[in-house]
Amino acid sequence: MVKLKASAAQYDVSQDFFAIMTEAICLHSNRTMKFQTLRTVVAVISERLYDQEFDPNHFQIFIDTVPISGPNRIYLKVETCINVRLTEMKVRLEKIHGFPLSDRTAIAYFVHLGIEQNLY
């Protein structure tokens, strides 16, 4: 069995960010009838949104209304292939919006889109 390389990160997030993540985990768990994790939710969304074009107005509304940073610490460990997809998606979003984004902000937005588009 080949062991995939993974990268790990920790983020300090707001209650709103935390609520987005837990909602996605709940939706995905209910759909699959298996307990899911933040890691699986991020993996799913990195596949399902990979080819999607992002609306800059929708993203602007999201970052204007959803606080990202906060006192809640979460840990995320994802395989390198998932991290590569997330990075490519983040770069496309940065080009559309015109400034660099943190991984934390991009992940929150992508998971939020997954919930809105019923992708879990």
Short mmCIF file of N, CA and C in Angstrom, two decimals:
data_model
loop_
_atom_site.label_atom_id
_atom_site.label_comp_id
_atom_site.label_asym_id
_atom_site.label_seq_id
_atom_site.Cartn_x
_atom_site.Cartn_y
_atom_site.Cartn_z
N MET A 1 0.84 -1.18 0.00
CA MET A 1 0.00 0.00 0.00
C MET A 1 0.88 1.24 0.00
N VAL A 2 0.58 2.18 -0.89
CA VAL A 2 1.34 3.42 -0.99
C VAL A 2 0.78 4.42 0.00
N LYS A 3 1.65 5.00 0.78
CA LYS A 3 1.22 6.02 1.73
C LYS A 3 1.36 7.39 1.06
N LEU A 4 0.24 8.13 0.98
CA LEU A 4 0.25 9.44 0.36
C LEU A 4 0.87 10.46 1.30
N LYS A 5 1.61 11.39 0.72
CA LYS A 5 2.15 12.48 1.52
C LYS A 5 1.01 13.43 1.86
N ALA A 6 1.12 14.03 3.03
CA ALA A 6 0.07 14.95 3.48
C ALA A 6 0.70 16.19 4.08
N SER A 7 -0.07 17.27 4.05
CA SER A 7 0.37 18.48 4.71
C SER A 7 -0.67 18.82 5.78
N ALA A 8 -0.19 19.40 6.86
CA ALA A 8 -1.06 19.73 7.98
C ALA A 8 -0.99 21.22 8.25
N ALA A 9 -2.11 21.76 8.71
CA ALA A 9 -2.17 23.18 9.06
C ALA A 9 -3.14 23.34 10.22
N GLN A 10 -2.94 24.41 10.96
CA GLN A 10 -3.89 24.77 11.99
C GLN A 10 -4.35 26.20 11.72
N TYR A 11 -5.62 26.44 11.98
CA TYR A 11 -6.20 27.75 11.71
C TYR A 11 -6.99 28.20 12.93
N ASP A 12 -6.91 29.49 13.23
CA ASP A 12 -7.75 30.09 14.25
C ASP A 12 -8.93 30.73 13.53
N VAL A 13 -10.13 30.23 13.82
CA VAL A 13 -11.29 30.59 13.02
C VAL A 13 -12.41 31.16 13.88
N SER A 14 -13.30 31.90 13.21
CA SER A 14 -14.46 32.49 13.87
C SER A 14 -15.53 31.43 14.11
N GLN A 15 -16.53 31.81 14.89
CA GLN A 15 -17.68 30.92 15.10
C GLN A 15 -18.41 30.68 13.79
N ASP A 16 -18.50 31.72 12.93
CA ASP A 16 -19.16 31.57 11.64
C ASP A 16 -18.43 30.56 10.75
N PHE A 17 -17.10 30.66 10.71
CA PHE A 17 -16.30 29.71 9.94
C PHE A 17 -16.55 28.30 10.48
N PHE A 18 -16.48 28.16 11.80
CA PHE A 18 -16.69 26.85 12.43
C PHE A 18 -18.07 26.29 12.07
N ALA A 19 -19.09 27.15 12.08
CA ALA A 19 -20.45 26.71 11.75
C ALA A 19 -20.55 26.23 10.30
N ILE A 20 -19.86 26.88 9.39
CA ILE A 20 -19.84 26.45 7.99
C ILE A 20 -19.24 25.05 7.89
N MET A 21 -18.13 24.84 8.58
CA MET A 21 -17.47 23.53 8.51
C MET A 21 -18.34 22.43 9.12
N THR A 22 -18.93 22.70 10.28
CA THR A 22 -19.74 21.66 10.92
C THR A 22 -21.01 21.37 10.12
N GLU A 23 -21.57 22.39 9.48
CA GLU A 23 -22.74 22.15 8.63
C GLU A 23 -22.38 21.24 7.46
N ALA A 24 -21.23 21.50 6.84
CA ALA A 24 -20.79 20.67 5.72
C ALA A 24 -20.53 19.23 6.17
N ILE A 25 -19.90 19.08 7.33
CA ILE A 25 -19.64 17.73 7.85
C ILE A 25 -20.96 17.00 8.10
N CYS A 26 -21.92 17.69 8.68
CA CYS A 26 -23.23 17.10 8.95
C CYS A 26 -23.93 16.70 7.65
N LEU A 27 -23.96 17.60 6.68
CA LEU A 27 -24.61 17.31 5.39
C LEU A 27 -23.98 16.10 4.71
N HIS A 28 -22.66 16.10 4.68
CA HIS A 28 -21.95 15.00 4.01
C HIS A 28 -22.13 13.68 4.77
N SER A 29 -22.13 13.74 6.09
CA SER A 29 -22.36 12.54 6.90
C SER A 29 -23.75 11.98 6.65
N ASN A 30 -24.74 12.85 6.62
CA ASN A 30 -26.11 12.40 6.38
C ASN A 30 -26.28 11.81 4.98
N ARG A 31 -25.61 12.38 4.00
CA ARG A 31 -25.74 11.88 2.64
C ARG A 31 -25.05 10.51 2.49
N THR A 32 -23.89 10.35 3.10
CA THR A 32 -23.13 9.10 2.93
C THR A 32 -23.50 8.04 3.96
N MET A 33 -24.21 8.46 5.01
CA MET A 33 -24.56 7.58 6.13
C MET A 33 -23.32 7.04 6.83
N LYS A 34 -22.27 7.83 6.83
CA LYS A 34 -21.03 7.54 7.56
C LYS A 34 -20.57 8.84 8.20
N PHE A 35 -19.97 8.74 9.39
CA PHE A 35 -19.43 9.94 10.00
C PHE A 35 -18.28 10.46 9.15
N GLN A 36 -18.33 11.76 8.84
CA GLN A 36 -17.31 12.39 8.01
C GLN A 36 -16.47 13.33 8.86
N THR A 37 -15.40 13.84 8.27
CA THR A 37 -14.48 14.74 8.96
C THR A 37 -14.26 15.99 8.12
N LEU A 38 -13.62 16.96 8.73
CA LEU A 38 -13.25 18.16 7.99
C LEU A 38 -12.38 17.79 6.79
N ARG A 39 -11.51 16.85 7.00
CA ARG A 39 -10.62 16.40 5.92
C ARG A 39 -11.42 15.86 4.72
N THR A 40 -12.42 15.03 4.97
CA THR A 40 -13.20 14.47 3.86
C THR A 40 -14.05 15.53 3.18
N VAL A 41 -14.58 16.47 3.95
CA VAL A 41 -15.38 17.56 3.39
C VAL A 41 -14.52 18.40 2.44
N VAL A 42 -13.31 18.72 2.86
CA VAL A 42 -12.41 19.52 2.01
C VAL A 42 -12.00 18.71 0.78
N ALA A 43 -11.77 17.43 0.94
CA ALA A 43 -11.41 16.59 -0.21
C ALA A 43 -12.55 16.56 -1.24
N VAL A 44 -13.77 16.39 -0.77
CA VAL A 44 -14.93 16.35 -1.66
C VAL A 44 -15.07 17.66 -2.42
N ILE A 45 -14.96 18.76 -1.72
CA ILE A 45 -15.18 20.05 -2.37
C ILE A 45 -14.04 20.39 -3.33
N SER A 46 -12.84 19.93 -3.04
CA SER A 46 -11.73 20.20 -3.96
C SER A 46 -11.93 19.47 -5.29
N GLU A 47 -12.66 18.36 -5.26
CA GLU A 47 -12.98 17.65 -6.51
C GLU A 47 -14.18 18.26 -7.21
N ARG A 48 -15.22 18.56 -6.47
CA ARG A 48 -16.48 18.99 -7.09
C ARG A 48 -16.47 20.44 -7.56
N LEU A 49 -15.63 21.27 -6.98
CA LEU A 49 -15.54 22.67 -7.42
C LEU A 49 -14.33 22.94 -8.30
N TYR A 50 -13.53 21.93 -8.56
CA TYR A 50 -12.24 22.14 -9.22
C TYR A 50 -12.35 22.90 -10.54
N ASP A 51 -13.31 22.57 -11.38
CA ASP A 51 -13.44 23.22 -12.69
C ASP A 51 -14.40 24.40 -12.70
N GLN A 52 -14.92 24.76 -11.57
CA GLN A 52 -15.92 25.82 -11.51
C GLN A 52 -15.29 27.20 -11.64
N GLU A 53 -16.01 28.09 -12.32
CA GLU A 53 -15.64 29.50 -12.36
C GLU A 53 -16.26 30.17 -11.13
N PHE A 54 -15.52 31.08 -10.53
CA PHE A 54 -15.99 31.73 -9.31
C PHE A 54 -16.48 33.14 -9.62
N ASP A 55 -17.60 33.51 -9.02
CA ASP A 55 -18.19 34.83 -9.21
C ASP A 55 -17.56 35.81 -8.22
N PRO A 56 -16.87 36.84 -8.73
CA PRO A 56 -16.20 37.78 -7.82
C PRO A 56 -17.16 38.53 -6.90
N ASN A 57 -18.37 38.82 -7.38
CA ASN A 57 -19.35 39.51 -6.54
C ASN A 57 -19.82 38.62 -5.39
N HIS A 58 -20.05 37.36 -5.69
CA HIS A 58 -20.46 36.42 -4.66
C HIS A 58 -19.37 36.28 -3.60
N PHE A 59 -18.13 36.18 -4.06
CA PHE A 59 -17.01 36.07 -3.12
C PHE A 59 -16.90 37.32 -2.26
N GLN A 60 -17.05 38.50 -2.87
CA GLN A 60 -16.95 39.76 -2.12
C GLN A 60 -18.02 39.83 -1.03
N ILE A 61 -19.23 39.43 -1.37
CA ILE A 61 -20.31 39.41 -0.37
C ILE A 61 -19.94 38.46 0.77
N PHE A 62 -19.40 37.31 0.42
CA PHE A 62 -19.00 36.34 1.44
C PHE A 62 -17.97 36.93 2.39
N ILE A 63 -16.89 37.50 1.86
CA ILE A 63 -15.84 38.00 2.76
C ILE A 63 -16.27 39.26 3.51
N ASP A 64 -17.27 40.00 2.97
CA ASP A 64 -17.78 41.17 3.68
C ASP A 64 -18.71 40.78 4.83
N THR A 65 -19.33 39.61 4.75
CA THR A 65 -20.35 39.25 5.74
C THR A 65 -19.95 38.12 6.69
N VAL A 66 -18.95 37.34 6.33
CA VAL A 66 -18.58 36.20 7.17
C VAL A 66 -17.20 36.42 7.78
N PRO A 67 -17.13 36.65 9.09
CA PRO A 67 -15.81 36.76 9.72
C PRO A 67 -15.09 35.42 9.63
N ILE A 68 -13.81 35.47 9.34
CA ILE A 68 -13.03 34.25 9.15
C ILE A 68 -12.16 33.96 10.38
N SER A 69 -11.45 34.94 10.84
CA SER A 69 -10.52 34.77 11.96
C SER A 69 -11.26 34.78 13.29
N GLY A 70 -10.77 33.98 14.22
CA GLY A 70 -11.41 33.95 15.53
C GLY A 70 -10.66 33.07 16.50
N PRO A 71 -11.28 32.79 17.65
CA PRO A 71 -10.60 32.09 18.74
C PRO A 71 -10.65 30.56 18.67
N ASN A 72 -11.34 30.01 17.70
CA ASN A 72 -11.51 28.55 17.63
C ASN A 72 -10.41 27.94 16.78
N ARG A 73 -9.63 27.04 17.34
CA ARG A 73 -8.53 26.42 16.59
C ARG A 73 -9.00 25.11 15.97
N ILE A 74 -8.75 24.98 14.67
CA ILE A 74 -9.03 23.72 13.97
C ILE A 74 -7.75 23.23 13.32
N TYR A 75 -7.71 21.94 13.08
CA TYR A 75 -6.55 21.31 12.44
C TYR A 75 -7.03 20.62 11.18
N LEU A 76 -6.24 20.75 10.13
CA LEU A 76 -6.59 20.13 8.87
C LEU A 76 -5.36 19.49 8.27
N LYS A 77 -5.48 18.21 7.98
CA LYS A 77 -4.39 17.47 7.33
C LYS A 77 -4.96 16.87 6.06
N VAL A 78 -4.39 17.25 4.92
CA VAL A 78 -4.87 16.75 3.63
C VAL A 78 -3.72 16.20 2.80
N GLU A 79 -4.05 15.24 1.95
CA GLU A 79 -3.06 14.67 1.06
C GLU A 79 -2.56 15.74 0.09
N THR A 80 -1.37 15.57 -0.40
CA THR A 80 -0.75 16.54 -1.29
C THR A 80 -1.61 16.79 -2.53
N CYS A 81 -2.21 15.76 -3.11
CA CYS A 81 -3.01 15.96 -4.32
C CYS A 81 -4.20 16.87 -4.05
N ILE A 82 -4.82 16.75 -2.88
CA ILE A 82 -5.93 17.63 -2.51
C ILE A 82 -5.41 19.04 -2.30
N ASN A 83 -4.28 19.17 -1.64
CA ASN A 83 -3.69 20.47 -1.40
C ASN A 83 -3.36 21.18 -2.71
N VAL A 84 -2.88 20.44 -3.70
CA VAL A 84 -2.57 21.02 -5.01
C VAL A 84 -3.84 21.56 -5.66
N ARG A 85 -4.92 20.79 -5.62
CA ARG A 85 -6.19 21.26 -6.20
C ARG A 85 -6.69 22.51 -5.48
N LEU A 86 -6.63 22.50 -4.14
CA LEU A 86 -7.06 23.68 -3.38
C LEU A 86 -6.23 24.90 -3.74
N THR A 87 -4.93 24.73 -3.88
CA THR A 87 -4.05 25.84 -4.23
C THR A 87 -4.39 26.38 -5.61
N GLU A 88 -4.62 25.50 -6.57
CA GLU A 88 -4.99 25.95 -7.92
C GLU A 88 -6.31 26.70 -7.91
N MET A 89 -7.29 26.22 -7.15
CA MET A 89 -8.57 26.91 -7.03
C MET A 89 -8.38 28.28 -6.37
N LYS A 90 -7.55 28.33 -5.34
CA LYS A 90 -7.30 29.60 -4.64
C LYS A 90 -6.64 30.60 -5.57
N VAL A 91 -5.69 30.16 -6.38
CA VAL A 91 -5.00 31.05 -7.32
C VAL A 91 -6.00 31.63 -8.33
N ARG A 92 -6.92 30.81 -8.82
CA ARG A 92 -7.95 31.32 -9.75
C ARG A 92 -8.82 32.36 -9.07
N LEU A 93 -9.18 32.11 -7.82
CA LEU A 93 -10.00 33.06 -7.07
C LEU A 93 -9.23 34.35 -6.83
N GLU A 94 -7.94 34.26 -6.54
CA GLU A 94 -7.10 35.45 -6.35
C GLU A 94 -7.03 36.28 -7.63
N LYS A 95 -6.90 35.63 -8.77
CA LYS A 95 -6.83 36.36 -10.05
C LYS A 95 -8.13 37.10 -10.33
N ILE A 96 -9.24 36.47 -10.04
CA ILE A 96 -10.54 37.10 -10.25
C ILE A 96 -10.72 38.28 -9.31
N HIS A 97 -10.33 38.09 -8.06
CA HIS A 97 -10.58 39.12 -7.05
C HIS A 97 -9.49 40.19 -7.00
N GLY A 98 -8.28 39.83 -7.40
CA GLY A 98 -7.24 40.84 -7.52
C GLY A 98 -6.32 41.00 -6.34
N PHE A 99 -6.41 40.14 -5.34
CA PHE A 99 -5.44 40.21 -4.24
C PHE A 99 -5.24 38.84 -3.62
N PRO A 100 -4.10 38.65 -2.94
CA PRO A 100 -3.81 37.34 -2.33
C PRO A 100 -4.80 36.98 -1.23
N LEU A 101 -5.07 35.70 -1.11
CA LEU A 101 -5.99 35.19 -0.09
C LEU A 101 -5.26 34.19 0.79
N SER A 102 -5.70 34.09 2.02
CA SER A 102 -5.16 33.05 2.89
C SER A 102 -5.84 31.72 2.56
N ASP A 103 -5.17 30.64 2.87
CA ASP A 103 -5.77 29.31 2.69
C ASP A 103 -7.06 29.21 3.49
N ARG A 104 -7.04 29.77 4.68
CA ARG A 104 -8.20 29.71 5.57
C ARG A 104 -9.43 30.35 4.92
N THR A 105 -9.26 31.53 4.32
CA THR A 105 -10.37 32.22 3.66
C THR A 105 -10.86 31.42 2.46
N ALA A 106 -9.94 30.91 1.66
CA ALA A 106 -10.32 30.14 0.48
C ALA A 106 -11.08 28.88 0.87
N ILE A 107 -10.61 28.16 1.87
CA ILE A 107 -11.29 26.94 2.30
C ILE A 107 -12.69 27.25 2.80
N ALA A 108 -12.83 28.31 3.60
CA ALA A 108 -14.16 28.69 4.10
C ALA A 108 -15.10 28.98 2.94
N TYR A 109 -14.62 29.71 1.94
CA TYR A 109 -15.46 30.05 0.80
C TYR A 109 -15.83 28.82 -0.02
N PHE A 110 -14.87 27.96 -0.28
CA PHE A 110 -15.14 26.76 -1.08
C PHE A 110 -16.15 25.85 -0.38
N VAL A 111 -16.00 25.66 0.92
CA VAL A 111 -16.94 24.82 1.66
C VAL A 111 -18.32 25.47 1.68
N HIS A 112 -18.36 26.79 1.85
CA HIS A 112 -19.62 27.54 1.80
C HIS A 112 -20.31 27.34 0.45
N LEU A 113 -19.55 27.43 -0.64
CA LEU A 113 -20.12 27.19 -1.97
C LEU A 113 -20.67 25.77 -2.08
N GLY A 114 -19.96 24.82 -1.53
CA GLY A 114 -20.43 23.44 -1.56
C GLY A 114 -21.77 23.28 -0.87
N ILE A 115 -21.95 23.98 0.24
CA ILE A 115 -23.23 23.93 0.95
C ILE A 115 -24.32 24.58 0.10
N GLU A 116 -24.03 25.78 -0.42
CA GLU A 116 -25.01 26.50 -1.24
C GLU A 116 -25.43 25.71 -2.47
N GLN A 117 -24.49 25.02 -3.08
CA GLN A 117 -24.76 24.31 -4.33
C GLN A 117 -25.16 22.85 -4.09
N ASN A 118 -25.37 22.49 -2.83
CA ASN A 118 -25.80 21.14 -2.46
C ASN A 118 -24.85 20.07 -3.01
N LEU A 119 -23.56 20.28 -2.81
CA LEU A 119 -22.54 19.37 -3.31
C LEU A 119 -22.12 18.31 -2.29
N TYR A 120 -22.66 18.36 -1.10
CA TYR A 120 -22.33 17.36 -0.08
C TYR A 120 -23.42 16.32 0.01
#
